Short mmCIF file of C-alpha atoms and ligand atoms in Angstrom, two decimals:
data_model
loop_
_atom_site.label_atom_id
_atom_site.label_comp_id
_atom_site.label_asym_id
_atom_site.label_seq_id
_atom_site.Cartn_x
_atom_site.Cartn_y
_atom_site.Cartn_z
CA UNK A 1 107.69 106.67 95.12
CA UNK A 2 103.76 106.71 94.68
CA UNK A 3 102.63 102.93 93.57
CA UNK A 4 99.90 102.67 90.24
CA UNK A 5 97.03 101.20 92.84
CA UNK A 6 94.91 99.23 90.40
CA UNK A 7 91.54 100.04 89.30
CA UNK A 8 88.42 98.25 89.56
CA UNK A 9 84.99 98.70 87.70
CA UNK A 10 81.66 98.05 87.86
CA UNK A 11 80.88 95.40 85.58
CA UNK A 12 77.22 96.02 83.59
CA UNK A 13 75.52 93.96 81.35
CA UNK A 14 78.81 91.71 80.21
CA UNK A 15 81.33 94.92 80.53
CA UNK A 16 83.40 96.64 83.01
CA UNK A 17 82.86 99.76 83.34
CA UNK A 18 83.87 103.07 85.29
CA UNK A 19 81.01 104.86 87.55
CA UNK A 20 79.52 107.30 84.64
CA UNK A 21 81.12 110.34 86.73
CA UNK A 22 83.97 108.60 87.03
CA UNK A 23 84.03 109.29 90.93
CA UNK A 24 86.29 106.21 93.12
CA UNK A 25 87.05 105.30 96.39
CA UNK A 26 90.11 104.14 97.55
CA UNK A 27 90.30 100.40 98.59
CA UNK A 28 92.52 99.64 101.63
CA UNK A 29 94.50 96.44 103.04
CA UNK A 30 93.50 96.20 106.30
CA UNK A 31 96.28 93.95 107.22
CA UNK A 32 98.49 97.14 106.24
CA UNK A 33 96.14 99.71 106.35
CA UNK A 34 97.18 100.64 102.59
CA UNK A 35 95.48 101.48 99.88
CA UNK A 36 95.94 98.95 96.75
CA UNK A 37 92.88 99.87 94.58
CA UNK A 38 90.06 101.69 93.30
CA UNK A 39 86.63 101.00 93.00
CA UNK A 40 83.99 103.25 91.05
CA UNK A 41 81.62 104.83 93.58
CA UNK A 42 78.70 104.45 91.53
CA UNK A 43 75.58 106.79 91.32
CA UNK A 44 72.24 107.18 89.75
CA UNK A 45 73.08 107.14 86.29
CA UNK A 46 75.38 103.36 87.21
CA UNK A 47 72.35 101.97 89.28
CA UNK A 48 70.07 102.49 86.20
CA UNK A 49 71.79 101.27 83.48
CA UNK A 50 72.87 97.76 85.88
CA UNK A 51 68.55 97.54 86.52
CA UNK A 52 68.33 98.49 83.24
CA UNK A 53 70.61 95.21 81.88
CA UNK A 54 69.12 92.54 84.86
CA UNK A 55 65.60 93.84 83.55
CA UNK A 56 66.55 93.09 79.76
CA UNK A 57 67.72 89.82 81.17
CA UNK A 58 65.36 88.31 82.93
CA UNK A 59 62.36 86.75 80.22
CA UNK A 60 65.12 84.90 78.76
CA UNK A 61 66.88 83.69 82.20
CA UNK A 62 63.78 83.22 83.85
CA UNK A 63 62.43 80.99 80.61
CA UNK A 64 65.79 78.46 80.83
CA UNK A 65 64.63 75.24 82.16
CA UNK A 66 66.17 74.52 85.16
CA UNK A 67 67.99 72.49 84.09
CA UNK A 68 69.93 75.33 82.05
CA UNK A 69 70.18 77.23 85.10
CA UNK A 70 71.57 74.31 86.90
CA UNK A 71 74.50 73.25 84.24
CA UNK A 72 75.49 77.26 84.49
CA UNK A 73 75.86 77.32 88.67
CA UNK A 74 78.01 74.23 88.10
CA UNK A 75 80.18 75.84 85.53
CA UNK A 76 80.25 78.82 87.66
CA UNK A 77 81.17 76.49 90.99
CA UNK A 78 83.75 74.26 88.67
CA UNK A 79 85.47 77.50 87.67
CA UNK A 80 85.74 79.20 91.03
CA UNK A 81 87.33 75.89 92.31
CA UNK A 82 89.47 76.36 89.02
CA UNK A 83 90.72 79.32 90.48
CA UNK A 84 90.54 79.46 93.89
CA UNK A 85 93.84 80.34 94.55
CA UNK A 86 93.46 83.68 92.75
CA UNK A 87 90.42 84.10 93.97
CA UNK A 88 91.82 83.43 97.94
CA UNK A 89 94.73 85.56 97.47
CA UNK A 90 92.02 88.16 96.76
CA UNK A 91 89.56 87.81 99.29
CA UNK A 92 93.11 88.05 101.43
CA UNK A 93 93.68 91.04 100.31
CA UNK A 94 90.30 92.31 100.41
CA UNK A 95 89.75 91.57 103.99
CA UNK A 96 93.45 90.87 105.77
CA UNK A 97 92.28 87.00 106.42
CA UNK A 98 94.58 84.22 106.32
CA UNK A 99 95.47 82.67 103.50
CA UNK A 100 95.51 79.65 104.39
CA UNK A 101 92.20 79.25 106.61
CA UNK A 102 90.71 81.37 103.99
CA UNK A 103 91.44 78.62 101.24
CA UNK A 104 90.47 75.92 103.76
CA UNK A 105 87.15 77.05 105.38
CA UNK A 106 85.80 79.40 103.15
CA UNK A 107 86.34 78.79 99.33
CA UNK A 108 84.83 74.89 99.86
CA UNK A 109 81.66 75.75 101.21
CA UNK A 110 81.56 78.38 98.60
CA UNK A 111 81.22 75.79 95.80
CA UNK A 112 79.66 73.18 97.59
CA UNK A 113 76.44 76.01 98.12
CA UNK A 114 76.68 76.89 94.21
CA UNK A 115 76.31 73.17 93.62
CA UNK A 116 73.67 72.87 96.08
CA UNK A 117 71.68 76.00 94.28
CA UNK A 118 72.33 74.22 91.21
CA UNK A 119 70.24 71.38 92.03
CA UNK A 120 67.77 73.29 94.43
CA UNK A 121 66.87 74.79 90.57
CA UNK A 122 65.48 71.74 89.61
CA UNK A 123 63.26 71.30 92.67
CA UNK A 124 60.73 73.62 92.73
CA UNK A 125 57.78 72.66 95.23
CA UNK A 126 54.06 73.25 95.58
CA UNK A 127 50.93 71.63 96.59
CA UNK A 128 49.65 69.28 94.80
CA UNK A 129 47.15 70.24 91.68
CA UNK A 130 43.71 69.35 92.24
CA UNK A 131 39.94 69.94 92.01
CA UNK A 132 39.72 72.00 95.51
CA UNK A 133 36.33 73.32 93.72
CA UNK A 134 33.83 71.24 91.70
CA UNK A 135 34.16 71.45 87.87
CA UNK A 136 38.01 73.86 88.78
CA UNK A 137 41.71 72.42 88.59
CA UNK A 138 44.09 74.58 90.32
CA UNK A 139 47.89 74.46 90.29
CA UNK A 140 50.41 76.43 91.39
CA UNK A 141 53.48 77.95 89.38
CA UNK A 142 56.14 78.95 91.52
CA UNK A 143 58.22 81.67 89.45
CA UNK A 144 61.30 83.62 89.73
CA UNK A 145 60.22 87.15 91.53
CA UNK A 146 62.10 89.14 89.17
CA UNK A 147 65.74 91.34 89.60
CA UNK A 148 67.22 91.56 92.84
CA UNK A 149 68.88 94.36 94.34
CA UNK A 150 71.83 92.43 96.77
CA UNK A 151 73.96 94.09 99.40
CA UNK A 152 76.12 92.15 100.64
CA UNK A 153 78.60 92.67 103.53
CA UNK A 154 82.77 92.76 104.03
CA UNK A 155 83.31 89.96 106.91
CA UNK A 156 82.85 87.47 104.38
CA UNK A 157 82.51 89.18 100.84
CA UNK A 158 82.75 86.01 98.61
CA UNK A 159 80.71 83.51 100.10
CA UNK A 160 77.79 86.00 101.40
CA UNK A 161 77.82 87.36 97.49
CA UNK A 162 77.36 83.47 97.43
CA UNK A 163 74.65 83.01 99.46
CA UNK A 164 72.73 85.65 97.47
CA UNK A 165 73.72 85.40 94.30
CA UNK A 166 73.63 81.40 93.94
CA UNK A 167 70.06 81.06 95.24
CA UNK A 168 68.63 84.22 93.31
CA UNK A 169 70.09 82.89 89.52
CA UNK A 170 69.11 79.20 90.47
CA UNK A 171 65.36 80.66 90.79
CA UNK A 172 65.55 82.47 87.17
CA UNK A 173 66.21 85.88 88.77
CA UNK A 174 68.26 88.32 87.76
CA UNK A 175 71.06 89.69 90.01
CA UNK A 176 72.46 93.63 90.40
CA UNK A 177 75.02 93.05 93.94
CA UNK A 178 76.83 95.62 95.52
CA UNK A 179 79.81 94.27 97.74
CA UNK A 180 80.62 97.27 100.75
CA UNK A 181 83.06 99.91 100.00
CA UNK A 182 85.78 98.26 101.83
CA UNK A 183 85.79 95.39 99.90
CA UNK A 184 84.75 94.83 96.75
CA UNK A 185 87.55 93.18 94.57
CA UNK A 186 86.74 89.54 95.09
CA UNK A 187 83.12 90.30 94.30
CA UNK A 188 84.74 91.72 90.94
CA UNK A 189 87.29 89.32 90.35
CA UNK A 190 83.87 86.45 90.99
CA UNK A 191 82.04 88.66 88.27
CA UNK A 192 84.91 88.45 85.80
CA UNK A 193 84.48 84.64 86.38
CA UNK A 194 80.69 84.67 86.06
CA UNK A 195 80.34 86.81 82.92
CA UNK A 196 82.40 84.06 81.62
CA UNK A 197 79.25 81.36 81.62
CA UNK A 198 76.42 83.57 82.08
CA UNK A 199 74.41 85.57 79.40
CA UNK A 200 75.10 89.67 79.34
CA UNK A 201 72.89 90.91 82.17
CA UNK A 202 72.29 88.41 83.52
CA UNK A 203 74.61 89.18 87.01
CA UNK A 204 75.52 92.30 87.66
CA UNK A 205 77.85 94.56 89.68
CA UNK A 206 77.63 98.03 91.25
CA UNK A 207 80.27 99.35 93.61
CA UNK A 208 79.43 102.03 95.88
CA UNK A 209 78.78 103.26 99.25
CA UNK A 210 75.19 103.09 101.98
CA UNK A 211 74.15 106.05 99.03
CA UNK A 212 74.53 103.53 96.04
CA UNK A 213 72.97 100.59 98.03
CA UNK A 214 70.03 102.70 98.93
CA UNK A 215 69.97 104.35 94.73
CA UNK A 216 69.39 100.08 94.68
CA UNK A 217 66.69 99.59 96.69
CA UNK A 218 64.36 102.42 96.06
CA UNK A 219 64.54 101.62 92.19
CA UNK A 220 61.94 100.91 91.02
CA UNK A 221 63.05 98.06 88.90
CA UNK A 222 63.93 95.11 91.92
CA UNK A 223 60.82 92.99 93.39
CA UNK A 224 63.12 92.09 96.17
CA UNK A 225 65.77 93.77 98.19
CA UNK A 226 67.99 91.39 100.28
CA UNK A 227 70.72 92.40 102.17
CA UNK A 228 73.21 91.19 104.80
CA UNK A 229 74.36 93.63 106.95
CA UNK A 230 74.18 95.63 110.83
CA UNK A 231 70.72 95.85 112.00
CA UNK A 232 70.76 99.95 110.72
CA UNK A 233 71.28 99.12 107.41
CA UNK A 234 68.63 96.81 107.71
CA UNK A 235 66.15 99.07 109.23
CA UNK A 236 66.81 101.75 106.21
CA UNK A 237 66.36 99.11 103.72
CA UNK A 238 63.11 97.99 104.64
CA UNK A 239 62.26 101.95 105.07
CA UNK A 240 63.39 102.11 101.77
CA UNK A 241 61.69 99.26 100.32
CA UNK A 242 58.43 99.87 101.41
CA UNK A 243 58.00 102.92 99.62
CA UNK A 244 57.13 100.56 96.88
CA UNK A 245 56.30 97.50 98.96
CA UNK A 246 59.17 95.56 97.67
CA UNK A 247 60.19 91.90 99.06
CA UNK A 248 63.07 92.60 101.69
CA UNK A 249 65.38 89.33 102.94
CA UNK A 250 67.17 90.46 105.72
CA UNK A 251 70.03 88.84 107.90
CA UNK A 252 71.21 91.39 110.44
CA UNK A 253 73.43 91.17 113.69
CA UNK A 254 73.97 88.79 116.29
CA UNK A 255 74.83 88.17 119.93
CA UNK A 256 74.46 84.20 120.43
CA UNK A 257 74.36 82.57 123.66
CA UNK A 258 76.85 80.18 124.15
CA UNK A 259 75.87 78.38 127.62
CA UNK A 260 77.52 76.09 129.12
CA UNK A 261 76.39 73.87 131.72
CA UNK A 262 78.28 71.63 134.39
CA UNK A 263 78.50 68.53 133.05
CA UNK A 264 79.68 69.99 130.44
CA UNK A 265 83.60 69.20 128.97
CA UNK A 266 85.07 71.89 130.36
CA UNK A 267 88.27 71.42 128.24
CA UNK A 268 87.31 70.60 124.91
CA UNK A 269 83.86 73.71 125.32
CA UNK A 270 86.75 75.77 126.14
CA UNK A 271 88.74 74.94 123.47
CA UNK A 272 86.13 74.76 120.94
CA UNK A 273 84.40 78.21 121.65
CA UNK A 274 87.58 80.01 121.67
CA UNK A 275 88.05 78.96 117.71
CA UNK A 276 83.98 79.91 117.04
CA UNK A 277 84.47 83.68 118.77
CA UNK A 278 87.89 84.50 117.58
CA UNK A 279 87.72 83.06 114.08
CA UNK A 280 87.31 85.86 111.89
CA UNK A 281 88.52 88.22 114.39
CA UNK A 282 84.92 87.72 115.68
CA UNK A 283 83.12 89.44 112.61
CA UNK A 284 80.39 86.74 112.41
CA UNK A 285 77.09 87.89 112.82
CA UNK A 286 77.01 84.06 114.61
CA UNK A 287 80.17 84.36 116.50
CA UNK A 288 80.34 82.69 120.22
CA UNK A 289 80.45 85.96 121.78
CA UNK A 290 78.43 85.58 124.76
CA UNK A 291 79.06 82.75 127.25
CA UNK A 292 76.86 82.33 130.02
CA UNK A 293 78.46 79.46 132.39
CA UNK A 294 77.29 77.40 135.66
CA UNK A 295 78.43 79.43 138.70
CA UNK A 296 79.63 76.49 139.90
CA UNK A 297 82.24 75.61 136.94
CA UNK A 298 82.61 79.89 136.67
CA UNK A 299 86.27 79.95 137.31
CA UNK A 300 87.34 77.19 136.08
CA UNK A 301 85.91 77.56 132.67
CA UNK A 302 86.88 81.47 132.48
CA UNK A 303 90.86 80.49 133.16
CA UNK A 304 90.07 77.22 130.28
CA UNK A 305 89.22 80.08 127.91
CA UNK A 306 91.56 82.65 129.08
CA UNK A 307 93.95 80.24 128.37
CA UNK A 308 93.27 79.58 124.85
CA UNK A 309 93.00 82.79 124.34
CA UNK A 310 96.23 83.51 125.26
CA UNK A 311 97.53 80.68 122.88
CA UNK A 312 95.67 82.21 120.40
CA UNK A 313 97.29 84.61 117.56
CA UNK A 314 96.19 86.94 115.07
CA UNK A 315 98.82 88.28 112.36
CA UNK A 316 99.25 88.71 108.94
CA UNK A 317 97.56 86.38 106.06
CA UNK A 318 100.62 84.50 104.95
CA UNK A 319 101.50 83.96 108.98
CA UNK A 320 100.10 79.75 108.88
CA UNK A 321 99.70 80.45 112.49
CA UNK A 322 97.58 83.24 112.44
CA UNK A 323 93.38 81.78 113.69
CA UNK A 324 92.21 85.34 112.42
CA UNK A 325 93.16 88.68 111.05
CA UNK A 326 93.13 92.37 110.93
CA UNK A 327 89.13 93.87 111.91
CA UNK A 328 88.11 95.19 108.53
CA UNK A 329 88.78 98.96 108.83
CA UNK A 330 89.20 101.43 111.25
CA UNK A 331 85.57 102.17 112.63
CA UNK A 332 85.87 98.75 113.17
CA UNK A 333 88.98 98.82 115.36
CA UNK A 334 87.63 102.20 116.82
CA UNK A 335 84.34 100.61 117.84
CA UNK A 336 85.96 97.28 119.15
CA UNK A 337 89.04 99.12 121.09
CA UNK A 338 85.50 101.21 121.94
CA UNK A 339 83.90 98.26 123.96
CA UNK A 340 86.60 97.69 126.09
CA UNK A 341 87.62 101.08 127.12
CA UNK A 342 83.25 102.34 128.28
CA UNK A 343 83.72 98.54 130.36
CA UNK A 344 82.09 99.37 133.81
CA UNK A 345 84.20 98.96 137.22
CA UNK A 346 83.27 95.54 138.09
CA UNK A 347 84.50 93.95 134.43
CA UNK A 348 87.16 92.21 134.49
CA UNK A 349 89.62 91.93 130.95
CA UNK A 350 90.92 87.91 131.09
CA UNK A 351 92.44 88.47 128.39
CA UNK A 352 93.43 90.59 125.50
CA UNK A 353 91.78 93.77 125.66
CA UNK A 354 94.10 96.17 123.73
CA UNK A 355 95.87 96.72 119.54
CA UNK A 356 97.81 94.94 118.07
CA UNK A 357 100.86 95.96 115.98
CA UNK A 358 101.28 99.27 114.29
CA UNK A 359 100.11 98.55 111.11
CA UNK A 360 96.91 97.11 109.83
CA UNK A 361 93.89 96.66 112.38
CA UNK A 362 94.56 94.03 114.07
CA UNK A 363 93.39 93.46 117.74
CA UNK A 364 93.88 90.84 120.88
CA UNK A 365 92.35 88.16 121.14
CA UNK A 366 89.76 89.31 124.54
CA UNK A 367 87.86 87.84 127.04
CA UNK A 368 85.75 89.96 129.13
CA UNK A 369 83.99 88.47 133.14
CA UNK A 370 82.44 89.51 135.62
CA UNK A 371 79.53 91.51 133.51
CA UNK A 372 75.88 91.96 134.60
CA UNK A 373 73.23 91.34 132.03
CA UNK A 374 72.19 95.03 131.91
CA UNK A 375 76.00 96.17 130.37
CA UNK A 376 76.67 97.23 127.06
CA UNK A 377 78.94 94.88 125.76
CA UNK A 378 75.94 91.73 126.37
CA UNK A 379 73.52 93.96 124.95
CA UNK A 380 75.18 94.93 121.78
CA UNK A 381 76.85 93.48 119.21
CA UNK A 382 81.02 94.14 119.19
CA UNK A 383 81.95 92.29 116.14
CA UNK A 384 85.14 91.48 116.76
CA UNK A 385 87.62 88.97 118.62
CA UNK A 386 86.09 89.63 122.22
CA UNK A 387 84.21 86.99 124.49
CA UNK A 388 82.11 87.91 127.36
CA UNK A 389 81.50 85.43 129.86
CA UNK A 390 78.58 86.01 132.76
CA UNK A 391 77.76 83.18 135.00
CA UNK A 392 74.05 82.05 135.66
CA UNK A 393 72.58 79.78 139.10
CA UNK A 394 70.11 77.23 137.03
CA UNK A 395 68.77 76.56 134.15
CA UNK A 396 65.74 79.06 133.94
CA UNK A 397 68.15 81.53 134.77
CA UNK A 398 70.45 80.80 131.67
CA UNK A 399 67.69 80.75 129.42
CA UNK A 400 66.33 84.23 130.57
CA UNK A 401 69.55 85.92 130.12
CA UNK A 402 70.23 84.22 126.74
CA UNK A 403 67.21 85.92 125.60
CA UNK A 404 67.25 88.41 126.80
CA UNK A 405 68.71 90.84 123.82
CA UNK A 406 67.47 92.08 121.01
CA UNK A 407 69.15 89.67 118.41
CA UNK A 408 67.82 86.05 117.96
CA UNK A 409 70.24 84.92 115.30
CA UNK A 410 72.52 82.22 116.24
CA UNK A 411 72.65 80.34 120.02
CA UNK A 412 74.61 77.70 121.44
CA UNK A 413 73.82 74.21 124.46
CA UNK A 414 77.12 73.35 125.69
CA UNK A 415 75.90 69.52 128.66
CA UNK A 416 75.97 65.95 127.97
CA UNK A 417 72.30 65.96 129.38
CA UNK A 418 70.33 65.15 126.12
CA UNK A 419 66.89 66.29 127.70
CA UNK A 420 68.17 69.34 129.10
CA UNK A 421 69.90 70.01 125.20
CA UNK A 422 66.19 69.67 123.78
CA UNK A 423 64.61 71.71 126.25
CA UNK A 424 66.67 74.34 125.73
CA UNK A 425 66.38 73.92 122.10
CA UNK A 426 62.57 74.73 122.27
CA UNK A 427 63.62 77.43 124.54
CA UNK A 428 65.88 79.38 122.99
CA UNK A 429 64.46 82.15 120.92
CA UNK A 430 67.09 81.98 117.83
CA UNK A 431 67.12 81.15 114.40
CA UNK A 432 69.83 78.00 115.01
CA UNK A 433 71.00 76.43 118.49
CA UNK A 434 74.34 74.51 117.63
CA UNK A 435 74.78 71.64 120.67
CA UNK A 436 78.18 70.92 121.65
CA UNK A 437 79.26 72.88 119.15
CA UNK A 438 79.18 76.19 117.66
CA UNK A 439 79.59 77.32 114.56
CA UNK A 440 79.61 75.02 111.51
CA UNK A 441 77.24 75.25 108.73
CA UNK A 442 75.73 73.25 105.61
CA UNK A 443 74.08 74.34 102.52
CA UNK A 444 71.13 72.58 103.20
CA UNK A 445 70.21 73.89 106.60
CA UNK A 446 68.54 77.95 107.17
CA UNK A 447 70.62 80.49 108.44
CA UNK A 448 69.09 83.38 109.20
CA UNK A 449 67.59 84.72 112.71
CA UNK A 450 64.33 86.69 113.88
CA UNK A 451 63.29 90.07 116.29
CA UNK A 452 66.25 92.42 115.74
CA UNK A 453 68.34 89.91 113.20
CA UNK A 454 66.03 90.13 110.91
CA UNK A 455 64.16 87.40 108.71
CA UNK A 456 64.19 85.37 105.40
CA UNK A 457 66.87 82.53 105.06
CA UNK A 458 69.99 82.14 103.50
CA UNK A 459 71.01 78.72 102.29
CA UNK A 460 68.86 75.07 102.07
CA UNK A 461 65.62 74.81 100.26
CA UNK A 462 64.30 77.60 102.31
CA UNK A 463 66.29 80.22 101.18
CA UNK A 464 65.80 79.54 97.45
CA UNK A 465 61.92 79.43 97.82
CA UNK A 466 62.29 83.11 99.31
CA UNK A 467 63.79 84.45 95.87
CA UNK A 468 60.16 82.88 94.62
CA UNK A 469 56.76 83.69 94.51
CA UNK A 470 53.79 81.55 94.48
CA UNK A 471 50.82 81.67 91.98
CA UNK A 472 47.64 79.73 91.83
CA UNK A 473 46.59 79.09 88.50
CA UNK A 474 42.47 77.67 88.56
CA UNK A 475 41.08 75.86 85.11
CA UNK A 476 37.78 75.69 84.56
CA UNK A 477 36.58 71.86 83.27
CA UNK A 478 34.29 73.16 81.55
CA UNK A 479 36.27 75.32 79.17
N1 LIG B 1 79.97 82.08 109.93
C1 LIG B 1 78.73 82.51 108.93
C2 LIG B 1 77.65 84.04 109.03
C3 LIG B 1 77.56 84.15 107.92
C4 LIG B 1 76.93 86.28 108.85
O1 LIG B 1 78.07 86.64 109.30
#
């Protein structure tokens, strides 16, 4: 018996539409490995239509007062809260995430982040107007940049979409957003909710693959392209955007060092690091994936971490005991398994190291020790439930190992020594340093990295300003 697949559609100019040429892709639930929907595989005509709708809606949305934009965003936050159960169920079908944790750990921060940007809409920062030249007054205008092309990833499909559209809309831009081709369902549901609140064309969703994303970034309409994804994808976006010098906002990979000194609370550090490394199956650009531990506590720490890994459960979304669900797709499962299969002889798998179950794309919580700084698994992003452990001799070596990767998004230090924590915070070359914790985020603080982790900030007033442009207006006092 064949079951009818749900038909997801693009949201363009206030209407749900199939791709102009009718092409679709199947959308698979990674917890079962079975298709449950189809989504448009959008081409140039669909991108053109979405860009035209966003461009047409821009002048009126730009000219709406900050107060009006705030009101609309607050309504969206309220509506998401009211339909939380539906959003969570859809996100879980998209990704296989545990239902309970998605409801408690993802939905509330998302709603809070929208409310934060609703407030930011009314706080437009600029230098003071004044007479910086005799007989002239200068003022600064902070304006929206225009239409924004935004590409969201599959690891947190709803929350990453919020990180993109909320600051963009708050600042007065209009948006064409593309969810990942593996996780479009929750974004389409968000479009349905948002569509009841915003004017037509202000928020548009185009489903599709890499070629769709490229068509969006290369399109002449958007003034800005923003992507959260892999380094490879970010480099392609930067290259495509360079053709007409578009503004680019890139949130790419991570390889977070987690530096545990000998005076840390070992049991607590091992417990917290296991959660921060395995949450969302480690599919998190800030995941606590690369532990550096002082040699004097190495064995004790590895044993504690391996025990926490063994106690961590992965499984189906409705199982209340699980910390994380499946990897997002078969390629991701292959990528994670590949890193373990290719481990050098000096590495030791302390926990996990294998697929779990026969259906879906589950992988066991894994801890690997005995690694060297130039090993593949130390230098490259695994994006799976795998925590590596290396040992160091002193602060200088810890710092050298921590900074010696191409990524620079997040890091953490575990110590009771305040001076050491402060020295490490100064010298760690990462966009975020946590001290005696790892992974919490707040809407008020910036998220974003350096080096191959990209540039531009998400969240915070900095993220909001990334979606604005500055204009200097100078007026002669004689006129
Ligand atoms: N913990 C949220 C990280 C966003 C990117 O993966």
